[in-house]
């Protein structure tokens, strides 16, 4: 079974996510962290019966709470951040605030559980993931197979909106990969590769694609410019986490899209060289690796040890995208390159500030 630490558990995404994780049969322990509200969320959650959840605990910033929440975690989900308000709707402002939060969390993650898989939900993902990766590199613990930016919400929207356009309810029987990044300029839904194939004309498909790309704005304006997607983000994060946990427990064919550092994951170097960026949202497969340990004493014996590295390989969908999808992808790459550089530069400044002068 799996221990998950949720950082930012008291927020608009954190609370529904904790409820969903508490009901997930793959999760055995939840450690919730927030500056103030995590203990109350943990108590509230503990009142719900669960056959698999053996322990739920809540921690605040007091009494080394972050360290206690992270200790022995298999998966760390970061939903902590400033959120989106009417006064702070720009991605640049959001990045500055989120980077301050991530700086503290990454430092403690490095010290306590550097081998845990980290899922970053905190926005803006396009810049925060490179920022996090460069910090981990500076601390000497980076492994591309263990760091993921959450773009599953775009996939969920793609599958749901396509089903709606076809006059059906739900989208769970669909597979729609979404590549690029996690902003309207960088989201590229691959409707041409939907399984089963889409039953729509190209004009109708364009409408679905645009709705996916601007899905965040749809929620933002529905909430009168005073909030972002919370429930759908929590659901999408659960879905991605289930794929990771399934891989941890040896299940096969666990594939979800995520924003990753391409070099360091099987198949990633080729994509990075082809597209000209090191970070990209792509379909990722999760798996464990088995090692056979043999020892000799009075009797010979053997033990199979399973080790989870996170991403085992990237499933490359870029060779068969349509001409219209290629246009969107060509628009996405320069925007991604700028976002990535923002994160990398900020991390370098952070590491420089931490070095003794």
mmCIF file of C-alpha atoms in Angstrom:
data_model
loop_
_atom_site.group_PDB
_atom_site.id
_atom_site.type_symbol
_atom_site.label_atom_id
_atom_site.label_comp_id
_atom_site.label_asym_id
_atom_site.label_seq_id
_atom_site.Cartn_x
_atom_site.Cartn_y
_atom_site.Cartn_z
ATOM 1 C CA UNK A 1 0.000 0.000 0.000
ATOM 2 C CA UNK A 2 0.977 3.616 -0.490
ATOM 3 C CA UNK A 3 1.545 6.618 1.781
ATOM 4 C CA UNK A 4 0.679 9.952 0.199
ATOM 5 C CA UNK A 5 1.591 13.372 1.560
ATOM 6 C CA UNK A 6 -0.695 16.195 0.399
ATOM 7 C CA UNK A 7 0.914 19.629 0.742
ATOM 8 C CA UNK A 8 -1.740 22.334 0.723
ATOM 9 C CA UNK A 9 -4.445 20.024 2.048
ATOM 10 C CA UNK A 10 -6.593 22.806 3.467
ATOM 11 C CA UNK A 11 -7.137 24.673 0.192
ATOM 12 C CA UNK A 12 -9.807 24.665 -2.472
ATOM 13 C CA UNK A 13 -8.196 21.765 -4.345
ATOM 14 C CA UNK A 14 -6.612 20.102 -1.319
ATOM 15 C CA UNK A 15 -9.796 19.353 0.620
ATOM 16 C CA UNK A 16 -11.758 17.568 -2.142
ATOM 17 C CA UNK A 17 -8.555 15.815 -3.209
ATOM 18 C CA UNK A 18 -8.050 14.462 0.313
ATOM 19 C CA UNK A 19 -11.623 13.135 0.303
ATOM 20 C CA UNK A 20 -11.084 11.355 -3.022
ATOM 21 C CA UNK A 21 -7.732 9.924 -1.937
ATOM 22 C CA UNK A 22 -9.261 8.725 1.324
ATOM 23 C CA UNK A 23 -11.755 6.665 -0.664
ATOM 24 C CA UNK A 24 -9.140 5.338 -3.098
ATOM 25 C CA UNK A 25 -8.438 1.606 -2.522
ATOM 26 C CA UNK A 26 -4.757 2.052 -3.472
ATOM 27 C CA UNK A 27 -3.980 4.485 -0.628
ATOM 28 C CA UNK A 28 -3.214 3.193 2.863
ATOM 29 C CA UNK A 29 -2.004 6.375 4.598
ATOM 30 C CA UNK A 30 -2.572 10.084 4.141
ATOM 31 C CA UNK A 31 -0.397 12.786 5.683
ATOM 32 C CA UNK A 32 -1.951 16.219 5.238
ATOM 33 C CA UNK A 33 0.007 19.450 5.502
ATOM 34 C CA UNK A 34 -1.128 23.057 5.423
ATOM 35 C CA UNK A 35 -0.004 26.132 7.283
ATOM 36 C CA UNK A 36 -3.195 26.187 9.322
ATOM 37 C CA UNK A 37 -6.091 23.887 8.396
ATOM 38 C CA UNK A 38 -4.666 20.398 7.775
ATOM 39 C CA UNK A 39 -5.384 18.929 11.260
ATOM 40 C CA UNK A 40 -9.058 19.854 11.027
ATOM 41 C CA UNK A 41 -9.280 18.350 7.529
ATOM 42 C CA UNK A 42 -7.695 15.154 8.848
ATOM 43 C CA UNK A 43 -10.203 14.927 11.710
ATOM 44 C CA UNK A 44 -13.094 15.531 9.346
ATOM 45 C CA UNK A 45 -11.816 12.867 6.953
ATOM 46 C CA UNK A 46 -11.295 10.372 9.774
ATOM 47 C CA UNK A 47 -15.060 10.283 10.360
ATOM 48 C CA UNK A 48 -15.618 8.632 6.968
ATOM 49 C CA UNK A 49 -15.368 4.816 6.872
ATOM 50 C CA UNK A 50 -12.716 3.412 4.561
ATOM 51 C CA UNK A 51 -11.666 -0.189 4.087
ATOM 52 C CA UNK A 52 -8.142 0.643 2.927
ATOM 53 C CA UNK A 53 -7.130 3.896 4.592
ATOM 54 C CA UNK A 54 -5.323 2.828 7.751
ATOM 55 C CA UNK A 55 -4.110 6.224 8.946
ATOM 56 C CA UNK A 56 -4.788 9.902 8.309
ATOM 57 C CA UNK A 57 -2.874 12.661 10.067
ATOM 58 C CA UNK A 58 -2.726 16.437 9.763
ATOM 59 C CA UNK A 59 0.169 18.838 10.324
ATOM 60 C CA UNK A 60 0.748 22.584 10.330
ATOM 61 C CA UNK A 61 3.920 24.634 10.027
ATOM 62 C CA UNK A 62 4.371 24.422 13.790
ATOM 63 C CA UNK A 63 6.423 21.686 15.463
ATOM 64 C CA UNK A 64 8.283 20.573 12.320
ATOM 65 C CA UNK A 65 4.970 19.641 10.724
ATOM 66 C CA UNK A 66 6.187 19.649 7.108
ATOM 67 C CA UNK A 67 8.964 17.212 7.917
ATOM 68 C CA UNK A 68 6.571 14.910 9.785
ATOM 69 C CA UNK A 69 4.101 14.933 6.895
ATOM 70 C CA UNK A 70 6.795 14.038 4.350
ATOM 71 C CA UNK A 71 8.522 11.320 6.359
ATOM 72 C CA UNK A 72 8.278 7.880 4.636
ATOM 73 C CA UNK A 73 5.998 9.230 1.903
ATOM 74 C CA UNK A 74 5.856 7.277 -1.358
ATOM 75 C CA UNK A 75 4.063 10.045 -3.257
ATOM 76 C CA UNK A 76 4.066 13.798 -2.547
ATOM 77 C CA UNK A 77 1.286 15.870 -4.104
ATOM 78 C CA UNK A 78 1.829 19.632 -4.076
ATOM 79 C CA UNK A 79 -1.379 21.630 -4.308
ATOM 80 C CA UNK A 80 -0.103 24.444 -2.078
ATOM 81 C CA UNK A 81 -0.019 27.910 -3.577
ATOM 82 C CA UNK A 82 -1.526 31.385 -3.503
ATOM 83 C CA UNK A 83 -4.532 30.509 -5.659
ATOM 84 C CA UNK A 84 -6.027 32.783 -8.296
ATOM 85 C CA UNK A 85 -7.900 35.915 -7.240
ATOM 86 C CA UNK A 86 -9.153 38.916 -9.126
ATOM 87 C CA UNK A 87 -6.112 40.857 -7.894
ATOM 88 C CA UNK A 88 -3.589 38.232 -9.023
ATOM 89 C CA UNK A 89 -4.754 36.706 -12.277
ATOM 90 C CA UNK A 90 -1.524 37.124 -14.283
ATOM 91 C CA UNK A 91 0.737 34.105 -14.710
ATOM 92 C CA UNK A 92 3.841 36.157 -13.848
ATOM 93 C CA UNK A 93 2.425 37.202 -10.472
ATOM 94 C CA UNK A 94 1.194 33.696 -9.849
ATOM 95 C CA UNK A 95 4.619 32.266 -10.595
ATOM 96 C CA UNK A 96 6.392 34.597 -8.184
ATOM 97 C CA UNK A 97 4.052 33.679 -5.342
ATOM 98 C CA UNK A 98 4.063 29.957 -6.144
ATOM 99 C CA UNK A 99 7.862 29.861 -6.401
ATOM 100 C CA UNK A 100 8.155 31.177 -2.850
ATOM 101 C CA UNK A 101 5.917 28.351 -1.646
ATOM 102 C CA UNK A 102 7.713 25.686 -3.699
ATOM 103 C CA UNK A 103 11.117 26.824 -2.475
ATOM 104 C CA UNK A 104 10.236 25.909 1.103
ATOM 105 C CA UNK A 105 8.537 22.629 0.196
ATOM 106 C CA UNK A 106 11.280 21.416 -2.144
ATOM 107 C CA UNK A 107 13.989 22.085 0.407
ATOM 108 C CA UNK A 108 12.245 19.907 2.996
ATOM 109 C CA UNK A 109 11.344 17.239 0.430
ATOM 110 C CA UNK A 110 15.044 17.024 -0.456
ATOM 111 C CA UNK A 111 15.993 16.555 3.175
ATOM 112 C CA UNK A 112 13.276 14.061 4.182
ATOM 113 C CA UNK A 113 12.017 11.990 1.223
ATOM 114 C CA UNK A 114 14.015 12.724 -1.920
ATOM 115 C CA UNK A 115 13.159 9.341 -3.445
ATOM 116 C CA UNK A 116 9.395 9.922 -3.274
ATOM 117 C CA UNK A 117 7.463 10.661 -6.450
ATOM 118 C CA UNK A 118 6.440 14.315 -6.625
ATOM 119 C CA UNK A 119 3.325 15.515 -8.434
ATOM 120 C CA UNK A 120 3.126 19.290 -8.869
ATOM 121 C CA UNK A 121 -0.395 20.659 -9.245
ATOM 122 C CA UNK A 122 0.561 24.214 -8.238
ATOM 123 C CA UNK A 123 0.297 26.656 -11.137
ATOM 124 C CA UNK A 124 1.738 27.876 -13.424
ATOM 125 C CA UNK A 125 2.899 24.314 -14.131
ATOM 126 C CA UNK A 126 4.876 25.269 -17.259
ATOM 127 C CA UNK A 127 7.323 27.317 -15.170
ATOM 128 C CA UNK A 128 6.980 25.809 -11.681
ATOM 129 C CA UNK A 129 8.070 22.312 -12.774
ATOM 130 C CA UNK A 130 11.346 23.580 -14.356
ATOM 131 C CA UNK A 131 11.862 25.730 -11.246
ATOM 132 C CA UNK A 132 11.425 22.658 -9.053
ATOM 133 C CA UNK A 133 13.626 20.478 -11.251
ATOM 134 C CA UNK A 134 16.480 22.985 -11.231
ATOM 135 C CA UNK A 135 16.292 23.265 -7.442
ATOM 136 C CA UNK A 136 16.451 19.469 -7.153
ATOM 137 C CA UNK A 137 19.422 19.427 -9.521
ATOM 138 C CA UNK A 138 21.131 22.029 -7.363
ATOM 139 C CA UNK A 139 20.493 19.916 -4.265
ATOM 140 C CA UNK A 140 21.862 16.828 -6.044
ATOM 141 C CA UNK A 141 18.721 14.682 -5.884
ATOM 142 C CA UNK A 142 16.991 15.215 -9.239
ATOM 143 C CA UNK A 143 15.481 12.229 -11.053
ATOM 144 C CA UNK A 144 13.318 13.054 -14.069
ATOM 145 C CA UNK A 145 11.351 9.846 -13.551
ATOM 146 C CA UNK A 146 10.010 11.104 -10.212
ATOM 147 C CA UNK A 147 8.826 14.645 -11.009
ATOM 148 C CA UNK A 148 5.538 15.354 -12.786
ATOM 149 C CA UNK A 149 3.511 18.447 -13.598
ATOM 150 C CA UNK A 150 -0.226 17.810 -13.459
ATOM 151 C CA UNK A 151 -1.854 18.250 -16.892
ATOM 152 C CA UNK A 152 -4.445 15.495 -16.487
ATOM 153 C CA UNK A 153 -7.152 18.144 -16.126
ATOM 154 C CA UNK A 154 -6.688 18.968 -19.822
ATOM 155 C CA UNK A 155 -7.065 15.273 -20.643
ATOM 156 C CA UNK A 156 -10.217 14.975 -18.530
ATOM 157 C CA UNK A 157 -11.682 18.021 -20.244
ATOM 158 C CA UNK A 158 -10.778 16.645 -23.660
ATOM 159 C CA UNK A 159 -12.462 13.323 -23.015
ATOM 160 C CA UNK A 160 -15.520 14.896 -21.376
ATOM 161 C CA UNK A 161 -16.052 17.671 -23.922
ATOM 162 C CA UNK A 162 -15.629 15.276 -26.856
ATOM 163 C CA UNK A 163 -18.254 12.948 -25.402
ATOM 164 C CA UNK A 164 -20.634 15.869 -24.874
ATOM 165 C CA UNK A 165 -20.157 17.088 -28.457
ATOM 166 C CA UNK A 166 -21.040 13.597 -29.672
ATOM 167 C CA UNK A 167 -24.238 13.676 -27.648
ATOM 168 C CA UNK A 168 -23.100 11.224 -24.994
ATOM 169 C CA UNK A 169 -22.710 11.515 -21.243
ATOM 170 C CA UNK A 170 -19.311 11.189 -19.612
ATOM 171 C CA UNK A 171 -15.973 10.476 -21.209
ATOM 172 C CA UNK A 172 -14.529 7.582 -19.231
ATOM 173 C CA UNK A 173 -14.593 5.297 -22.250
ATOM 174 C CA UNK A 174 -12.446 7.755 -24.231
ATOM 175 C CA UNK A 175 -8.697 8.159 -24.487
ATOM 176 C CA UNK A 176 -7.602 11.629 -25.587
ATOM 177 C CA UNK A 177 -3.952 12.570 -25.172
ATOM 178 C CA UNK A 178 -3.116 16.242 -24.619
ATOM 179 C CA UNK A 179 0.467 17.365 -25.226
ATOM 180 C CA UNK A 180 2.408 20.618 -24.939
ATOM 181 C CA UNK A 181 1.908 22.386 -21.627
ATOM 182 C CA UNK A 182 -0.757 23.639 -19.223
ATOM 183 C CA UNK A 183 -1.836 27.073 -20.468
ATOM 184 C CA UNK A 184 -4.160 28.062 -23.286
ATOM 185 C CA UNK A 185 -1.179 28.917 -25.538
ATOM 186 C CA UNK A 186 0.454 25.526 -24.979
ATOM 187 C CA UNK A 187 -2.393 22.992 -24.659
ATOM 188 C CA UNK A 188 -2.590 20.748 -27.738
ATOM 189 C CA UNK A 189 -5.397 18.146 -27.605
ATOM 190 C CA UNK A 190 -4.724 15.309 -30.056
ATOM 191 C CA UNK A 191 -8.281 14.674 -31.186
ATOM 192 C CA UNK A 192 -7.000 12.978 -34.332
ATOM 193 C CA UNK A 193 -5.703 10.143 -32.124
ATOM 194 C CA UNK A 194 -8.773 9.786 -29.888
ATOM 195 C CA UNK A 195 -9.743 6.215 -29.085
ATOM 196 C CA UNK A 196 -12.307 5.218 -30.097
ATOM 197 C CA UNK A 197 -12.071 7.663 -33.045
ATOM 198 C CA UNK A 198 -14.092 10.867 -32.801
ATOM 199 C CA UNK A 199 -17.390 10.912 -34.699
ATOM 200 C CA UNK A 200 -17.344 14.639 -35.479
ATOM 201 C CA UNK A 201 -16.505 16.867 -38.431
ATOM 202 C CA UNK A 202 -13.431 19.082 -38.288
ATOM 203 C CA UNK A 203 -15.417 22.225 -37.423
ATOM 204 C CA UNK A 204 -17.042 20.494 -34.463
ATOM 205 C CA UNK A 205 -13.667 19.129 -33.390
ATOM 206 C CA UNK A 206 -12.181 22.622 -33.522
ATOM 207 C CA UNK A 207 -14.881 23.735 -31.111
ATOM 208 C CA UNK A 208 -13.967 20.932 -28.704
ATOM 209 C CA UNK A 209 -10.263 21.735 -28.987
ATOM 210 C CA UNK A 210 -10.845 25.415 -28.233
ATOM 211 C CA UNK A 211 -13.035 24.568 -25.258
ATOM 212 C CA UNK A 212 -10.256 22.373 -23.841
ATOM 213 C CA UNK A 213 -7.622 25.055 -24.395
ATOM 214 C CA UNK A 214 -9.723 27.716 -22.673
ATOM 215 C CA UNK A 215 -11.329 25.454 -20.065
ATOM 216 C CA UNK A 216 -9.617 27.296 -17.236
ATOM 217 C CA UNK A 217 -11.160 30.595 -18.329
ATOM 218 C CA UNK A 218 -14.585 28.982 -18.548
ATOM 219 C CA UNK A 219 -14.427 28.126 -14.838
ATOM 220 C CA UNK A 220 -12.732 31.411 -13.915
ATOM 221 C CA UNK A 221 -15.527 33.513 -15.425
ATOM 222 C CA UNK A 222 -18.233 31.187 -14.099
ATOM 223 C CA UNK A 223 -16.836 31.943 -10.630
ATOM 224 C CA UNK A 224 -17.074 35.682 -11.340
ATOM 225 C CA UNK A 225 -13.309 36.037 -11.713
ATOM 226 C CA UNK A 226 -12.742 34.983 -8.135
ATOM 227 C CA UNK A 227 -11.556 31.386 -8.292
ATOM 228 C CA UNK A 228 -10.170 28.608 -10.439
ATOM 229 C CA UNK A 229 -11.109 24.989 -11.139
ATOM 230 C CA UNK A 230 -11.005 23.108 -7.840
ATOM 231 C CA UNK A 231 -13.299 20.076 -7.997
ATOM 232 C CA UNK A 232 -12.269 19.084 -11.513
ATOM 233 C CA UNK A 233 -8.613 19.607 -10.613
ATOM 234 C CA UNK A 234 -9.018 17.369 -7.567
ATOM 235 C CA UNK A 235 -10.643 14.650 -9.692
ATOM 236 C CA UNK A 236 -7.931 14.870 -12.360
ATOM 237 C CA UNK A 237 -5.215 14.709 -9.703
ATOM 238 C CA UNK A 238 -6.821 11.596 -8.236
ATOM 239 C CA UNK A 239 -6.855 9.981 -11.666
ATOM 240 C CA UNK A 240 -3.164 10.674 -12.203
ATOM 241 C CA UNK A 241 -2.321 9.525 -8.679
ATOM 242 C CA UNK A 242 -4.173 6.256 -9.261
ATOM 243 C CA UNK A 243 -1.956 5.601 -12.285
ATOM 244 C CA UNK A 244 1.170 6.279 -10.215
ATOM 245 C CA UNK A 245 -0.040 4.093 -7.332
ATOM 246 C CA UNK A 246 -1.010 1.359 -9.765
ATOM 247 C CA UNK A 247 2.532 1.414 -11.084
ATOM 248 C CA UNK A 248 3.869 1.303 -7.533
ATOM 249 C CA UNK A 249 1.904 -1.890 -6.970
ATOM 250 C CA UNK A 250 2.967 -3.604 -10.178
ATOM 251 C CA UNK A 251 -0.035 -2.953 -12.416
ATOM 252 C CA UNK A 252 0.754 -2.790 -16.135
ATOM 253 C CA UNK A 253 -0.272 -0.357 -18.872
ATOM 254 C CA UNK A 254 -0.658 2.595 -16.504
ATOM 255 C CA UNK A 255 -0.420 5.604 -18.853
ATOM 256 C CA UNK A 256 -1.355 9.239 -18.233
ATOM 257 C CA UNK A 257 -0.222 12.540 -19.710
ATOM 258 C CA UNK A 258 2.086 14.695 -17.592
ATOM 259 C CA UNK A 259 4.458 17.635 -17.966
ATOM 260 C CA UNK A 260 7.935 16.176 -17.505
ATOM 261 C CA UNK A 261 11.652 16.790 -17.952
ATOM 262 C CA UNK A 262 12.181 14.765 -21.127
ATOM 263 C CA UNK A 263 15.892 13.860 -20.781
ATOM 264 C CA UNK A 264 16.228 11.148 -18.166
ATOM 265 C CA UNK A 265 13.084 9.242 -19.160
ATOM 266 C CA UNK A 266 13.223 6.505 -21.780
ATOM 267 C CA UNK A 267 12.235 8.003 -25.132
ATOM 268 C CA UNK A 268 12.572 11.568 -23.870
ATOM 269 C CA UNK A 269 15.922 12.505 -25.390
ATOM 270 C CA UNK A 270 14.651 11.936 -28.921
ATOM 271 C CA UNK A 271 11.575 14.105 -28.337
ATOM 272 C CA UNK A 272 13.601 16.884 -26.705
ATOM 273 C CA UNK A 273 15.986 16.980 -29.645
ATOM 274 C CA UNK A 274 13.113 17.015 -32.145
ATOM 275 C CA UNK A 275 11.029 19.774 -30.521
ATOM 276 C CA UNK A 276 13.793 21.912 -29.017
ATOM 277 C CA UNK A 277 12.623 21.994 -25.381
ATOM 278 C CA UNK A 278 13.454 19.808 -22.387
ATOM 279 C CA UNK A 279 9.993 20.006 -20.785
ATOM 280 C CA UNK A 280 6.781 18.860 -22.422
ATOM 281 C CA UNK A 281 3.425 17.301 -21.564
ATOM 282 C CA UNK A 282 3.401 13.810 -23.089
ATOM 283 C CA UNK A 283 1.839 10.409 -22.353
ATOM 284 C CA UNK A 284 3.925 8.665 -19.688
ATOM 285 C CA UNK A 285 3.878 5.010 -18.704
ATOM 286 C CA UNK A 286 4.429 4.014 -15.074
ATOM 287 C CA UNK A 287 5.974 0.714 -14.028
ATOM 288 C CA UNK A 288 8.148 -0.958 -11.443
ATOM 289 C CA UNK A 289 11.458 -2.664 -12.051
ATOM 290 C CA UNK A 290 12.175 -6.064 -10.543
ATOM 291 C CA UNK A 291 15.567 -7.009 -9.196
ATOM 292 C CA UNK A 292 16.436 -10.574 -8.242
ATOM 293 C CA UNK A 293 18.568 -10.707 -5.135
ATOM 294 C CA UNK A 294 20.348 -14.026 -4.444
ATOM 295 C CA UNK A 295 22.126 -14.838 -1.227
ATOM 296 C CA UNK A 296 24.080 -17.890 -0.107
ATOM 297 C CA UNK A 297 24.182 -19.126 3.493
ATOM 298 C CA UNK A 298 23.491 -22.615 4.779
ATOM 299 C CA UNK A 299 20.882 -22.730 2.074
ATOM 300 C CA UNK A 300 20.638 -20.691 -1.107
ATOM 301 C CA UNK A 301 17.695 -18.387 -1.462
ATOM 302 C CA UNK A 302 16.321 -15.599 -3.576
ATOM 303 C CA UNK A 303 14.172 -12.531 -3.105
ATOM 304 C CA UNK A 304 12.506 -10.376 -5.766
ATOM 305 C CA UNK A 305 12.670 -6.685 -4.925
ATOM 306 C CA UNK A 306 10.386 -4.206 -6.694
ATOM 307 C CA UNK A 307 11.739 -0.695 -7.111
ATOM 308 C CA UNK A 308 9.544 2.147 -8.354
ATOM 309 C CA UNK A 309 11.231 4.788 -10.466
ATOM 310 C CA UNK A 310 8.030 6.558 -11.516
ATOM 311 C CA UNK A 311 8.052 7.099 -15.266
ATOM 312 C CA UNK A 312 9.358 4.050 -17.102
ATOM 313 C CA UNK A 313 9.020 5.489 -20.610
ATOM 314 C CA UNK A 314 7.351 8.130 -22.743
ATOM 315 C CA UNK A 315 4.764 7.068 -25.304
ATOM 316 C CA UNK A 316 5.575 9.371 -28.247
ATOM 317 C CA UNK A 317 2.409 10.507 -30.067
ATOM 318 C CA UNK A 318 3.989 13.329 -32.076
ATOM 319 C CA UNK A 319 4.786 11.404 -35.253
ATOM 320 C CA UNK A 320 1.158 11.089 -36.332
ATOM 321 C CA UNK A 321 -0.483 14.383 -35.344
ATOM 322 C CA UNK A 322 -2.722 16.149 -37.846
ATOM 323 C CA UNK A 323 -1.758 19.303 -39.747
ATOM 324 C CA UNK A 324 -4.086 21.436 -37.598
ATOM 325 C CA UNK A 325 -2.588 19.973 -34.420
ATOM 326 C CA UNK A 326 0.884 20.659 -35.774
ATOM 327 C CA UNK A 327 -0.019 24.345 -36.142
ATOM 328 C CA UNK A 328 -1.068 24.486 -32.474
ATOM 329 C CA UNK A 329 2.078 22.605 -31.460
ATOM 330 C CA UNK A 330 4.287 25.047 -33.385
ATOM 331 C CA UNK A 331 2.600 27.916 -31.532
ATOM 332 C CA UNK A 332 3.042 26.157 -28.189
ATOM 333 C CA UNK A 333 6.800 25.584 -28.351
ATOM 334 C CA UNK A 334 7.959 29.266 -28.235
ATOM 335 C CA UNK A 335 5.561 29.945 -25.352
ATOM 336 C CA UNK A 336 6.829 26.877 -23.523
ATOM 337 C CA UNK A 337 10.425 27.889 -24.115
ATOM 338 C CA UNK A 338 9.731 31.252 -22.452
ATOM 339 C CA UNK A 339 7.910 29.635 -19.512
ATOM 340 C CA UNK A 340 10.723 27.123 -18.999
ATOM 341 C CA UNK A 341 13.369 29.844 -19.016
ATOM 342 C CA UNK A 342 11.407 31.770 -16.381
ATOM 343 C CA UNK A 343 11.504 28.757 -14.066
ATOM 344 C CA UNK A 344 15.159 27.942 -14.733
ATOM 345 C CA UNK A 345 16.324 31.528 -14.160
ATOM 346 C CA UNK A 346 14.354 31.828 -10.923
ATOM 347 C CA UNK A 347 15.841 28.572 -9.632
ATOM 348 C CA UNK A 348 19.367 29.727 -10.430
ATOM 349 C CA UNK A 349 18.760 32.954 -8.512
ATOM 350 C CA UNK A 350 17.329 30.981 -5.587
ATOM 351 C CA UNK A 351 20.308 28.617 -5.461
ATOM 352 C CA UNK A 352 22.709 31.546 -5.753
ATOM 353 C CA UNK A 353 21.061 33.265 -2.790
ATOM 354 C CA UNK A 354 21.444 30.113 -0.703
ATOM 355 C CA UNK A 355 25.184 29.762 -1.316
ATOM 356 C CA UNK A 356 27.474 31.373 1.280
ATOM 357 C CA UNK A 357 29.139 34.513 -0.013
#
